[in-house]
Amino acid sequence: MEAPTTPRTDESLDAVIVGAGAAGVGIGVVLEALDLDAYAILERDDVGASFRQWPEEMRFITPSFPGNSFGCRDLNAVTTDTSPAFALDCEHPTGEQYAQYLRGVVEFHDLPVRTGVDVESLQRHDDGFVLDTSAGVVRSRFVIWAAGQFDRPNDEPFPGAAHCVHNSRVDSWHAFADECVDDPVAVVGGYESGIDAALTLTELGREVVVLDEEGPWQYRGPDPSEVLSPYTSQRLREALERDRPITLNDGARVERVDRDGGSFDVVCTNGETLATRNRPVLATGFQSGLGPADDYFESEDGHPRLTDRDESTDTPGLFLVGPQVAHNGQQFCFIYKFRQRFAVVADEIAARLGIDRAPLDEYREKNMFLEDASCCEPDMCDC
């Protein structure tokens, strides 16, 4: 890594949050509760942009329920006092609906979100950081990385993947289905996004073959990070009971996709080949990585290595929030998991700045302050 040059500082802040999705907005509300004035949330697109890029038919697998008055948080809420279910009157919101919820939180709390600002580089300098952005240079004592992974789809998992389309690049399954002919649609990947794509396409009258080496639809467990959620399992079971045209092919690891004129050959390592005139769908998830912040985190088992305060073990003052946070081999990949760490990060920053941390008591009282990550064991996660 090159040594940073003397920065040209346009602005100095105590903290900068990169990303205005669920994680960025959630941690922003905590900093606002601490009366931290000199901070900003930088977002290169708009609030909740990654959710607005979901296929329009895709919905949250975790249900929203307005249980705040009973002392239970809505599973998809990012604050102690809001509920997407109440705000949206919807149990399983779409991505667009959830983005509306996040925008509402930003407006209600008057968070200092700056949209259209891309963080082009991050440099450690003296006792803080220099962020070179599309709107100028910002110097900050602390940086909270909340940029997520949605802009880095795993769309090159095997040779010929360029002939396919990643599910995150599909605006509407209705439009995709309208372009299909009467051949099966191959969906590569059998976790949530793959099964969701398959079920939606069968509802639209298309035949679908799901190809996955492990076949996660066969397993049951308490953590939807590892198996299908009850919501998706129920949808799949009902589709199979109604004899919808969906084939689940476990043990099928795709080796490559060949194109011959107007046809696609999906070749598997077990010797099977699926020929179709429809463009195959990749439900292969997203690549790891933190963009400009990548060089400032050590890696451990494929995840950024963090202290017990979610701070980089390699770069003091740089924190991580969101679905890439992991402890003891368990990933905080859902909102109801990673939101429990917002107050932990805010508490550490407030302590170093000498700010009154009493407002964080509310997060403790409402079970949104998970300080002890020992519950996150590989064999049993109690989050």
mmCIF file of C-alpha atoms in Angstrom:
data_model
loop_
_atom_site.group_PDB
_atom_site.id
_atom_site.type_symbol
_atom_site.label_atom_id
_atom_site.label_comp_id
_atom_site.label_asym_id
_atom_site.label_seq_id
_atom_site.Cartn_x
_atom_site.Cartn_y
_atom_site.Cartn_z
ATOM 1 C CA MET A 1 0.000 0.000 0.000
ATOM 2 C CA GLU A 2 1.366 3.421 -0.937
ATOM 3 C CA ALA A 3 2.010 5.920 1.819
ATOM 4 C CA PRO A 4 -0.718 8.584 1.878
ATOM 5 C CA THR A 5 0.214 12.032 0.711
ATOM 6 C CA THR A 6 -0.538 15.180 2.683
ATOM 7 C CA PRO A 7 -4.268 15.636 2.238
ATOM 8 C CA ARG A 8 -6.158 18.635 0.943
ATOM 9 C CA THR A 9 -8.907 18.906 3.536
ATOM 10 C CA ASP A 10 -12.194 20.476 2.506
ATOM 11 C CA GLU A 11 -14.081 19.432 5.632
ATOM 12 C CA SER A 12 -13.356 17.881 9.026
ATOM 13 C CA LEU A 13 -15.814 15.626 10.837
ATOM 14 C CA ASP A 14 -15.813 13.382 13.874
ATOM 15 C CA ALA A 15 -17.364 10.449 12.001
ATOM 16 C CA VAL A 16 -18.307 9.480 8.474
ATOM 17 C CA ILE A 17 -20.737 6.669 7.639
ATOM 18 C CA VAL A 18 -20.296 5.239 4.140
ATOM 19 C CA GLY A 19 -23.587 3.933 2.790
ATOM 20 C CA ALA A 20 -27.233 4.847 3.415
ATOM 21 C CA GLY A 21 -28.824 1.429 3.393
ATOM 22 C CA ALA A 22 -30.282 -0.357 6.411
ATOM 23 C CA ALA A 23 -26.922 -0.442 8.227
ATOM 24 C CA GLY A 24 -25.926 3.138 7.449
ATOM 25 C CA VAL A 25 -29.301 4.588 8.394
ATOM 26 C CA GLY A 26 -29.482 2.445 11.534
ATOM 27 C CA ILE A 27 -26.082 3.497 12.887
ATOM 28 C CA GLY A 28 -26.864 7.086 11.871
ATOM 29 C CA VAL A 29 -29.907 7.122 14.154
ATOM 30 C CA VAL A 30 -27.748 5.960 17.066
ATOM 31 C CA LEU A 31 -25.181 8.702 16.469
ATOM 32 C CA GLU A 32 -28.027 11.219 16.257
ATOM 33 C CA ALA A 33 -29.311 10.023 19.646
ATOM 34 C CA LEU A 34 -25.853 10.743 21.065
ATOM 35 C CA ASP A 35 -26.072 14.344 19.770
ATOM 36 C CA LEU A 36 -23.014 13.863 17.607
ATOM 37 C CA ASP A 37 -23.104 16.967 15.432
ATOM 38 C CA ALA A 38 -20.016 16.617 13.254
ATOM 39 C CA TYR A 39 -20.867 13.522 11.214
ATOM 40 C CA ALA A 40 -22.277 12.701 7.808
ATOM 41 C CA ILE A 41 -23.680 9.740 5.883
ATOM 42 C CA LEU A 42 -22.262 9.519 2.355
ATOM 43 C CA GLU A 43 -24.312 7.626 -0.233
ATOM 44 C CA ARG A 44 -23.320 7.408 -3.883
ATOM 45 C CA ASP A 45 -26.873 6.746 -5.065
ATOM 46 C CA ASP A 46 -29.962 7.331 -2.922
ATOM 47 C CA VAL A 47 -31.236 6.109 0.441
ATOM 48 C CA GLY A 48 -31.985 2.386 0.245
ATOM 49 C CA ALA A 49 -30.661 2.130 -3.316
ATOM 50 C CA SER A 50 -29.723 -1.563 -3.088
ATOM 51 C CA PHE A 51 -33.277 -2.460 -2.033
ATOM 52 C CA ARG A 52 -34.738 -0.503 -4.942
ATOM 53 C CA GLN A 53 -32.606 -2.628 -7.278
ATOM 54 C CA TRP A 54 -34.294 -5.863 -6.214
ATOM 55 C CA PRO A 55 -36.562 -7.530 -8.794
ATOM 56 C CA GLU A 56 -39.904 -5.851 -8.220
ATOM 57 C CA GLU A 57 -41.528 -9.142 -7.176
ATOM 58 C CA MET A 58 -38.922 -10.010 -4.512
ATOM 59 C CA ARG A 59 -39.965 -9.656 -0.883
ATOM 60 C CA PHE A 60 -38.358 -9.825 2.547
ATOM 61 C CA ILE A 61 -38.204 -13.351 3.914
ATOM 62 C CA THR A 62 -38.296 -12.080 7.507
ATOM 63 C CA PRO A 63 -41.812 -10.932 8.474
ATOM 64 C CA SER A 64 -42.533 -7.437 9.690
ATOM 65 C CA PHE A 65 -44.923 -7.128 12.606
ATOM 66 C CA PRO A 66 -45.737 -3.971 14.628
ATOM 67 C CA GLY A 67 -44.844 -5.448 18.009
ATOM 68 C CA ASN A 68 -43.115 -2.406 19.543
ATOM 69 C CA SER A 69 -45.884 -1.850 22.062
ATOM 70 C CA PHE A 70 -45.293 -5.406 23.318
ATOM 71 C CA GLY A 71 -41.575 -4.812 23.761
ATOM 72 C CA CYS A 72 -40.578 -6.763 20.639
ATOM 73 C CA ARG A 73 -38.835 -5.134 17.709
ATOM 74 C CA ASP A 74 -40.115 -5.586 14.202
ATOM 75 C CA LEU A 75 -37.534 -7.955 12.669
ATOM 76 C CA ASN A 76 -36.884 -5.541 9.817
ATOM 77 C CA ALA A 77 -36.682 -2.323 11.864
ATOM 78 C CA VAL A 78 -33.387 -0.450 12.139
ATOM 79 C CA THR A 79 -34.384 1.684 15.146
ATOM 80 C CA THR A 80 -35.926 1.058 18.557
ATOM 81 C CA ASP A 81 -39.100 2.998 17.797
ATOM 82 C CA THR A 82 -40.134 2.252 14.206
ATOM 83 C CA SER A 83 -41.760 -0.659 12.413
ATOM 84 C CA PRO A 84 -41.812 -1.235 8.635
ATOM 85 C CA ALA A 85 -45.023 -3.216 9.162
ATOM 86 C CA PHE A 86 -46.757 -0.202 10.687
ATOM 87 C CA ALA A 87 -45.236 2.275 8.253
ATOM 88 C CA LEU A 88 -45.919 0.175 5.163
ATOM 89 C CA ASP A 89 -48.930 -1.909 6.293
ATOM 90 C CA CYS A 90 -47.132 -4.915 4.858
ATOM 91 C CA GLU A 91 -45.764 -8.112 6.417
ATOM 92 C CA HIS A 92 -43.218 -9.024 3.736
ATOM 93 C CA PRO A 93 -42.196 -5.739 2.090
ATOM 94 C CA THR A 94 -40.723 -5.416 -1.374
ATOM 95 C CA GLY A 95 -37.362 -3.762 -1.854
ATOM 96 C CA GLU A 96 -39.000 -0.552 -3.038
ATOM 97 C CA GLN A 97 -41.275 -0.476 -0.004
ATOM 98 C CA TYR A 98 -38.359 -1.004 2.354
ATOM 99 C CA ALA A 99 -36.439 1.824 0.701
ATOM 100 C CA GLN A 100 -39.476 4.026 1.426
ATOM 101 C CA TYR A 101 -39.277 3.002 5.078
ATOM 102 C CA LEU A 102 -35.574 3.922 5.234
ATOM 103 C CA ARG A 103 -36.248 7.293 3.624
ATOM 104 C CA GLY A 104 -38.941 7.884 6.231
ATOM 105 C CA VAL A 105 -36.473 7.137 9.033
ATOM 106 C CA VAL A 106 -33.953 9.548 7.513
ATOM 107 C CA GLU A 107 -36.541 12.311 7.274
ATOM 108 C CA PHE A 108 -37.977 11.737 10.761
ATOM 109 C CA HIS A 109 -34.567 11.822 12.437
ATOM 110 C CA ASP A 110 -33.244 14.519 10.096
ATOM 111 C CA LEU A 111 -30.109 12.498 9.400
ATOM 112 C CA PRO A 112 -27.281 14.270 7.529
ATOM 113 C CA VAL A 113 -27.384 12.042 4.444
ATOM 114 C CA ARG A 114 -25.550 13.305 1.375
ATOM 115 C CA THR A 115 -26.698 11.455 -1.719
ATOM 116 C CA GLY A 116 -24.825 11.302 -5.001
ATOM 117 C CA VAL A 117 -21.474 11.236 -3.175
ATOM 118 C CA ASP A 118 -19.147 8.408 -4.156
ATOM 119 C CA VAL A 119 -16.214 7.548 -1.877
ATOM 120 C CA GLU A 120 -13.408 7.012 -4.369
ATOM 121 C CA SER A 121 -10.573 6.288 -1.955
ATOM 122 C CA LEU A 122 -9.872 5.961 1.748
ATOM 123 C CA GLN A 123 -6.524 6.772 3.360
ATOM 124 C CA ARG A 124 -5.303 6.540 6.903
ATOM 125 C CA HIS A 125 -3.668 9.826 7.959
ATOM 126 C CA ASP A 126 -2.319 10.869 11.363
ATOM 127 C CA ASP A 127 -5.051 10.029 13.907
ATOM 128 C CA GLY A 128 -7.893 9.841 11.385
ATOM 129 C CA PHE A 129 -8.862 9.255 7.773
ATOM 130 C CA VAL A 130 -8.985 11.124 4.511
ATOM 131 C CA LEU A 131 -11.816 10.257 2.150
ATOM 132 C CA ASP A 132 -11.500 11.384 -1.438
ATOM 133 C CA THR A 133 -15.071 11.677 -2.687
ATOM 134 C CA SER A 134 -16.820 12.828 -5.829
ATOM 135 C CA ALA A 135 -17.870 15.930 -3.867
ATOM 136 C CA GLY A 136 -14.455 16.777 -2.432
ATOM 137 C CA VAL A 137 -12.097 15.689 0.308
ATOM 138 C CA VAL A 138 -13.377 14.869 3.795
ATOM 139 C CA ARG A 139 -11.228 14.279 6.853
ATOM 140 C CA SER A 140 -12.748 12.257 9.677
ATOM 141 C CA ARG A 141 -11.521 10.840 12.952
ATOM 142 C CA PHE A 142 -13.723 7.745 12.579
ATOM 143 C CA VAL A 143 -15.112 5.921 9.556
ATOM 144 C CA ILE A 144 -18.022 3.475 9.745
ATOM 145 C CA TRP A 145 -18.193 1.292 6.641
ATOM 146 C CA ALA A 146 -21.806 0.403 5.806
ATOM 147 C CA ALA A 147 -21.625 0.067 2.037
ATOM 148 C CA GLY A 148 -22.850 -3.543 1.730
ATOM 149 C CA GLN A 149 -22.234 -5.983 -1.141
ATOM 150 C CA PHE A 150 -25.157 -5.576 -3.541
ATOM 151 C CA ASP A 151 -23.062 -3.717 -6.113
ATOM 152 C CA ARG A 152 -20.675 -6.684 -6.413
ATOM 153 C CA PRO A 153 -22.727 -9.647 -7.687
ATOM 154 C CA ASN A 154 -20.893 -12.935 -8.133
ATOM 155 C CA ASP A 155 -21.593 -13.046 -11.847
ATOM 156 C CA GLU A 156 -18.452 -14.915 -12.995
ATOM 157 C CA PRO A 157 -18.576 -18.155 -10.953
ATOM 158 C CA PHE A 158 -17.662 -20.381 -13.918
ATOM 159 C CA PRO A 159 -16.709 -20.151 -17.621
ATOM 160 C CA GLY A 160 -19.525 -18.918 -19.811
ATOM 161 C CA ALA A 161 -21.309 -17.109 -16.969
ATOM 162 C CA ALA A 162 -21.419 -14.015 -19.187
ATOM 163 C CA HIS A 163 -24.159 -15.796 -21.143
ATOM 164 C CA CYS A 164 -26.314 -15.751 -18.001
ATOM 165 C CA VAL A 165 -28.025 -12.968 -16.053
ATOM 166 C CA HIS A 166 -27.495 -12.466 -12.322
ATOM 167 C CA ASN A 167 -30.774 -12.261 -10.407
ATOM 168 C CA SER A 168 -29.763 -8.869 -8.940
ATOM 169 C CA ARG A 169 -29.693 -7.436 -12.474
ATOM 170 C CA VAL A 170 -33.293 -8.450 -13.206
ATOM 171 C CA ASP A 171 -35.685 -5.519 -12.812
ATOM 172 C CA SER A 172 -38.834 -7.622 -13.146
ATOM 173 C CA TRP A 173 -39.440 -11.345 -13.393
ATOM 174 C CA HIS A 174 -42.634 -10.572 -15.295
ATOM 175 C CA ALA A 175 -40.614 -8.888 -18.050
ATOM 176 C CA PHE A 176 -38.046 -11.705 -17.991
ATOM 177 C CA ALA A 177 -40.772 -14.352 -18.305
ATOM 178 C CA ASP A 178 -42.379 -12.490 -21.208
ATOM 179 C CA GLU A 179 -39.105 -12.802 -23.137
ATOM 180 C CA CYS A 180 -38.795 -16.545 -22.513
ATOM 181 C CA VAL A 181 -39.775 -19.296 -24.956
ATOM 182 C CA ASP A 182 -41.278 -22.684 -24.108
ATOM 183 C CA ASP A 183 -38.047 -24.169 -22.780
ATOM 184 C CA PRO A 184 -37.038 -24.610 -19.137
ATOM 185 C CA VAL A 185 -35.324 -21.728 -17.382
ATOM 186 C CA ALA A 186 -32.141 -22.851 -15.628
ATOM 187 C CA VAL A 187 -31.601 -21.222 -12.227
ATOM 188 C CA VAL A 188 -28.091 -21.744 -10.858
ATOM 189 C CA GLY A 189 -28.203 -21.642 -7.063
ATOM 190 C CA GLY A 190 -30.784 -23.009 -4.648
ATOM 191 C CA TYR A 191 -30.698 -20.643 -1.708
ATOM 192 C CA GLU A 192 -33.199 -17.839 -1.060
ATOM 193 C CA SER A 193 -32.714 -15.773 -4.204
ATOM 194 C CA GLY A 194 -32.622 -18.840 -6.458
ATOM 195 C CA ILE A 195 -35.779 -20.389 -5.043
ATOM 196 C CA ASP A 196 -37.511 -17.007 -5.060
ATOM 197 C CA ALA A 197 -36.668 -16.573 -8.753
ATOM 198 C CA ALA A 198 -37.806 -20.114 -9.538
ATOM 199 C CA LEU A 199 -41.108 -19.789 -7.678
ATOM 200 C CA THR A 200 -41.938 -16.441 -9.253
ATOM 201 C CA LEU A 201 -41.176 -17.724 -12.749
ATOM 202 C CA THR A 202 -43.348 -20.819 -12.237
ATOM 203 C CA GLU A 203 -46.167 -18.574 -11.021
ATOM 204 C CA LEU A 204 -45.788 -16.780 -14.357
ATOM 205 C CA GLY A 205 -46.191 -20.063 -16.233
ATOM 206 C CA ARG A 206 -42.531 -20.886 -16.931
ATOM 207 C CA GLU A 207 -40.892 -24.254 -16.361
ATOM 208 C CA VAL A 208 -37.833 -23.988 -14.113
ATOM 209 C CA VAL A 209 -34.911 -26.270 -13.257
ATOM 210 C CA VAL A 210 -32.909 -25.301 -10.155
ATOM 211 C CA LEU A 211 -29.301 -26.517 -10.137
ATOM 212 C CA ASP A 212 -27.411 -26.591 -6.842
ATOM 213 C CA GLU A 213 -24.631 -28.842 -5.611
ATOM 214 C CA GLU A 214 -25.846 -28.980 -1.990
ATOM 215 C CA GLY A 215 -29.621 -28.675 -2.381
ATOM 216 C CA PRO A 216 -30.328 -26.467 0.650
ATOM 217 C CA TRP A 217 -34.086 -26.960 0.233
ATOM 218 C CA GLN A 218 -33.590 -30.430 1.781
ATOM 219 C CA TYR A 219 -32.386 -29.174 5.150
ATOM 220 C CA ARG A 220 -34.030 -27.579 8.168
ATOM 221 C CA GLY A 221 -32.516 -25.420 10.871
ATOM 222 C CA PRO A 222 -33.060 -22.299 12.979
ATOM 223 C CA ASP A 223 -30.817 -19.941 11.014
ATOM 224 C CA PRO A 224 -31.909 -18.737 7.534
ATOM 225 C CA SER A 225 -28.264 -17.835 6.918
ATOM 226 C CA GLU A 226 -27.675 -21.546 6.337
ATOM 227 C CA VAL A 227 -31.018 -23.005 5.197
ATOM 228 C CA LEU A 228 -34.173 -21.755 3.513
ATOM 229 C CA SER A 229 -36.365 -19.538 5.652
ATOM 230 C CA PRO A 230 -39.807 -20.830 6.716
ATOM 231 C CA TYR A 231 -41.370 -18.254 4.396
ATOM 232 C CA THR A 232 -39.540 -19.625 1.343
ATOM 233 C CA SER A 233 -39.908 -23.265 2.419
ATOM 234 C CA GLN A 234 -43.660 -22.822 2.702
ATOM 235 C CA ARG A 235 -43.869 -21.213 -0.741
ATOM 236 C CA LEU A 236 -41.812 -24.033 -2.225
ATOM 237 C CA ARG A 237 -43.854 -26.757 -0.539
ATOM 238 C CA GLU A 238 -47.106 -25.235 -1.783
ATOM 239 C CA ALA A 239 -45.735 -24.948 -5.316
ATOM 240 C CA LEU A 240 -44.706 -28.600 -5.351
ATOM 241 C CA GLU A 241 -48.071 -29.688 -3.933
ATOM 242 C CA ARG A 242 -49.770 -27.819 -6.777
ATOM 243 C CA ASP A 243 -47.527 -29.569 -9.321
ATOM 244 C CA ARG A 244 -46.017 -26.359 -10.575
ATOM 245 C CA PRO A 245 -43.315 -26.999 -13.212
ATOM 246 C CA ILE A 246 -40.255 -26.753 -10.971
ATOM 247 C CA THR A 247 -37.462 -29.332 -10.819
ATOM 248 C CA LEU A 248 -34.975 -29.292 -7.945
ATOM 249 C CA ASN A 249 -31.671 -30.847 -8.967
ATOM 250 C CA ASP A 250 -29.284 -31.286 -6.059
ATOM 251 C CA GLY A 251 -25.791 -32.610 -6.629
ATOM 252 C CA ALA A 252 -25.619 -30.514 -9.786
ATOM 253 C CA ARG A 253 -22.581 -28.258 -9.755
ATOM 254 C CA VAL A 254 -22.468 -26.140 -12.889
ATOM 255 C CA GLU A 255 -19.109 -26.406 -14.628
ATOM 256 C CA ARG A 256 -19.725 -24.013 -17.515
ATOM 257 C CA VAL A 257 -22.343 -22.565 -19.852
ATOM 258 C CA ASP A 258 -21.839 -22.874 -23.605
ATOM 259 C CA ARG A 259 -23.760 -20.948 -26.219
ATOM 260 C CA ASP A 260 -24.528 -22.428 -29.593
ATOM 261 C CA GLY A 261 -26.454 -19.997 -31.726
ATOM 262 C CA GLY A 262 -29.700 -19.276 -29.907
ATOM 263 C CA SER A 263 -29.321 -22.101 -27.401
ATOM 264 C CA PHE A 264 -27.533 -22.371 -24.044
ATOM 265 C CA ASP A 265 -25.963 -25.582 -22.742
ATOM 266 C CA VAL A 266 -25.652 -25.639 -18.952
ATOM 267 C CA VAL A 267 -22.999 -28.286 -18.323
ATOM 268 C CA CYS A 268 -22.699 -29.858 -14.852
ATOM 269 C CA THR A 269 -19.769 -31.727 -13.308
ATOM 270 C CA ASN A 270 -21.930 -34.853 -12.895
ATOM 271 C CA GLY A 271 -22.155 -35.168 -16.668
ATOM 272 C CA GLU A 272 -25.660 -33.732 -17.021
ATOM 273 C CA THR A 273 -26.356 -30.973 -19.542
ATOM 274 C CA LEU A 274 -29.452 -28.821 -19.704
ATOM 275 C CA ALA A 275 -30.128 -27.313 -23.121
ATOM 276 C CA THR A 276 -32.438 -24.307 -23.261
ATOM 277 C CA ARG A 277 -33.114 -21.321 -25.463
ATOM 278 C CA ASN A 278 -33.738 -19.177 -22.371
ATOM 279 C CA ARG A 279 -30.928 -17.226 -20.771
ATOM 280 C CA PRO A 280 -29.879 -18.997 -17.537
ATOM 281 C CA VAL A 281 -30.267 -17.162 -14.238
ATOM 282 C CA LEU A 282 -27.411 -16.848 -11.739
ATOM 283 C CA ALA A 283 -28.485 -16.864 -8.103
ATOM 284 C CA THR A 284 -24.894 -17.108 -6.956
ATOM 285 C CA GLY A 285 -24.821 -14.392 -4.320
ATOM 286 C CA PHE A 286 -22.289 -11.607 -3.989
ATOM 287 C CA GLN A 287 -18.539 -11.249 -3.814
ATOM 288 C CA SER A 288 -16.826 -10.446 -0.563
ATOM 289 C CA GLY A 289 -14.922 -7.205 -0.299
ATOM 290 C CA LEU A 290 -15.256 -3.690 1.036
ATOM 291 C CA GLY A 291 -14.258 -1.577 -1.921
ATOM 292 C CA PRO A 292 -11.866 1.255 -0.988
ATOM 293 C CA ALA A 293 -11.794 0.016 2.630
ATOM 294 C CA ASP A 294 -10.648 -3.494 1.703
ATOM 295 C CA ASP A 295 -6.948 -2.896 2.311
ATOM 296 C CA TYR A 296 -7.606 -1.706 5.853
ATOM 297 C CA PHE A 297 -9.170 -4.952 7.102
ATOM 298 C CA GLU A 298 -7.437 -8.248 7.696
ATOM 299 C CA SER A 299 -9.325 -11.309 6.501
ATOM 300 C CA GLU A 300 -10.339 -14.318 8.567
ATOM 301 C CA ASP A 301 -12.267 -17.270 7.122
ATOM 302 C CA GLY A 302 -13.468 -15.087 4.273
ATOM 303 C CA HIS A 303 -14.752 -12.301 6.540
ATOM 304 C CA PRO A 304 -13.193 -9.024 7.689
ATOM 305 C CA ARG A 305 -11.382 -9.588 10.962
ATOM 306 C CA LEU A 306 -12.891 -7.431 13.717
ATOM 307 C CA THR A 307 -12.405 -6.616 17.368
ATOM 308 C CA ASP A 308 -15.221 -7.253 19.824
ATOM 309 C CA ARG A 309 -16.318 -3.665 19.054
ATOM 310 C CA ASP A 310 -16.518 -4.324 15.285
ATOM 311 C CA GLU A 311 -13.399 -2.264 14.646
ATOM 312 C CA SER A 312 -10.760 -3.283 12.138
ATOM 313 C CA THR A 313 -7.983 -5.223 13.864
ATOM 314 C CA ASP A 314 -5.553 -3.630 11.430
ATOM 315 C CA THR A 315 -6.755 -0.006 11.347
ATOM 316 C CA PRO A 316 -7.935 1.713 14.550
ATOM 317 C CA GLY A 317 -10.901 4.022 14.053
ATOM 318 C CA LEU A 318 -12.367 2.078 11.124
ATOM 319 C CA PHE A 319 -15.568 0.202 11.989
ATOM 320 C CA LEU A 320 -17.822 -2.159 10.055
ATOM 321 C CA VAL A 321 -21.608 -2.445 10.277
ATOM 322 C CA GLY A 322 -24.001 -4.493 8.188
ATOM 323 C CA PRO A 323 -24.257 -7.994 6.732
ATOM 324 C CA GLN A 324 -20.496 -8.609 6.451
ATOM 325 C CA VAL A 325 -19.967 -8.457 10.214
ATOM 326 C CA ALA A 326 -19.033 -11.894 11.555
ATOM 327 C CA HIS A 327 -17.951 -13.269 14.935
ATOM 328 C CA ASN A 328 -17.010 -16.825 15.898
ATOM 329 C CA GLY A 329 -17.818 -18.026 12.405
ATOM 330 C CA GLN A 330 -21.357 -16.624 12.484
ATOM 331 C CA GLN A 331 -22.333 -13.856 10.067
ATOM 332 C CA PHE A 332 -24.699 -11.055 11.084
ATOM 333 C CA CYS A 333 -26.240 -11.177 7.635
ATOM 334 C CA PHE A 334 -29.850 -10.206 8.370
ATOM 335 C CA ILE A 335 -31.158 -6.886 9.620
ATOM 336 C CA TYR A 336 -32.434 -8.364 12.891
ATOM 337 C CA LYS A 337 -28.874 -9.609 13.498
ATOM 338 C CA PHE A 338 -26.604 -6.772 12.473
ATOM 339 C CA ARG A 339 -28.799 -4.044 13.959
ATOM 340 C CA GLN A 340 -27.830 -5.389 17.405
ATOM 341 C CA ARG A 341 -24.304 -4.125 16.801
ATOM 342 C CA PHE A 342 -25.113 -0.486 15.957
ATOM 343 C CA ALA A 343 -25.024 0.614 19.584
ATOM 344 C CA VAL A 344 -21.788 -1.310 20.204
ATOM 345 C CA VAL A 345 -19.981 0.723 17.542
ATOM 346 C CA ALA A 346 -21.597 3.989 18.625
ATOM 347 C CA ASP A 347 -20.717 3.311 22.250
ATOM 348 C CA GLU A 348 -17.037 2.874 21.401
ATOM 349 C CA ILE A 349 -16.916 6.056 19.328
ATOM 350 C CA ALA A 350 -18.767 8.055 21.995
ATOM 351 C CA ALA A 351 -16.366 6.819 24.679
ATOM 352 C CA ARG A 352 -13.346 7.983 22.684
ATOM 353 C CA LEU A 353 -14.945 11.348 21.973
ATOM 354 C CA GLY A 354 -15.953 11.822 25.624
ATOM 355 C CA ILE A 355 -19.664 12.018 24.778
ATOM 356 C CA ASP A 356 -22.423 11.097 27.252
ATOM 357 C CA ARG A 357 -23.421 7.499 26.430
ATOM 358 C CA ALA A 358 -26.610 7.429 28.549
ATOM 359 C CA PRO A 359 -28.894 7.583 25.457
ATOM 360 C CA LEU A 360 -27.666 4.085 24.581
ATOM 361 C CA ASP A 361 -29.458 2.657 27.619
ATOM 362 C CA GLU A 362 -32.603 2.485 25.513
ATOM 363 C CA TYR A 363 -30.846 0.131 23.109
ATOM 364 C CA ARG A 364 -29.880 -2.119 26.012
ATOM 365 C CA GLU A 365 -33.424 -2.122 27.381
ATOM 366 C CA LYS A 366 -34.870 -3.016 23.985
ATOM 367 C CA ASN A 367 -32.409 -5.819 23.170
ATOM 368 C CA MET A 368 -30.607 -3.914 20.435
ATOM 369 C CA PHE A 369 -27.214 -3.772 22.157
ATOM 370 C CA LEU A 370 -25.461 -7.117 21.753
ATOM 371 C CA GLU A 371 -22.135 -6.560 23.499
ATOM 372 C CA ASP A 372 -21.323 -10.192 24.242
ATOM 373 C CA ALA A 373 -20.939 -12.099 20.989
ATOM 374 C CA SER A 374 -20.292 -15.404 22.791
ATOM 375 C CA CYS A 375 -23.864 -16.400 21.921
ATOM 376 C CA CYS A 376 -22.736 -16.537 18.293
ATOM 377 C CA GLU A 377 -21.263 -20.015 18.256
ATOM 378 C CA PRO A 378 -20.914 -22.011 15.020
ATOM 379 C CA ASP A 379 -23.265 -24.767 16.209
ATOM 380 C CA MET A 380 -25.936 -22.602 17.827
ATOM 381 C CA CYS A 381 -26.568 -18.932 17.207
ATOM 382 C CA ASP A 382 -28.888 -17.314 19.756
ATOM 383 C CA CYS A 383 -29.190 -13.939 17.975
#
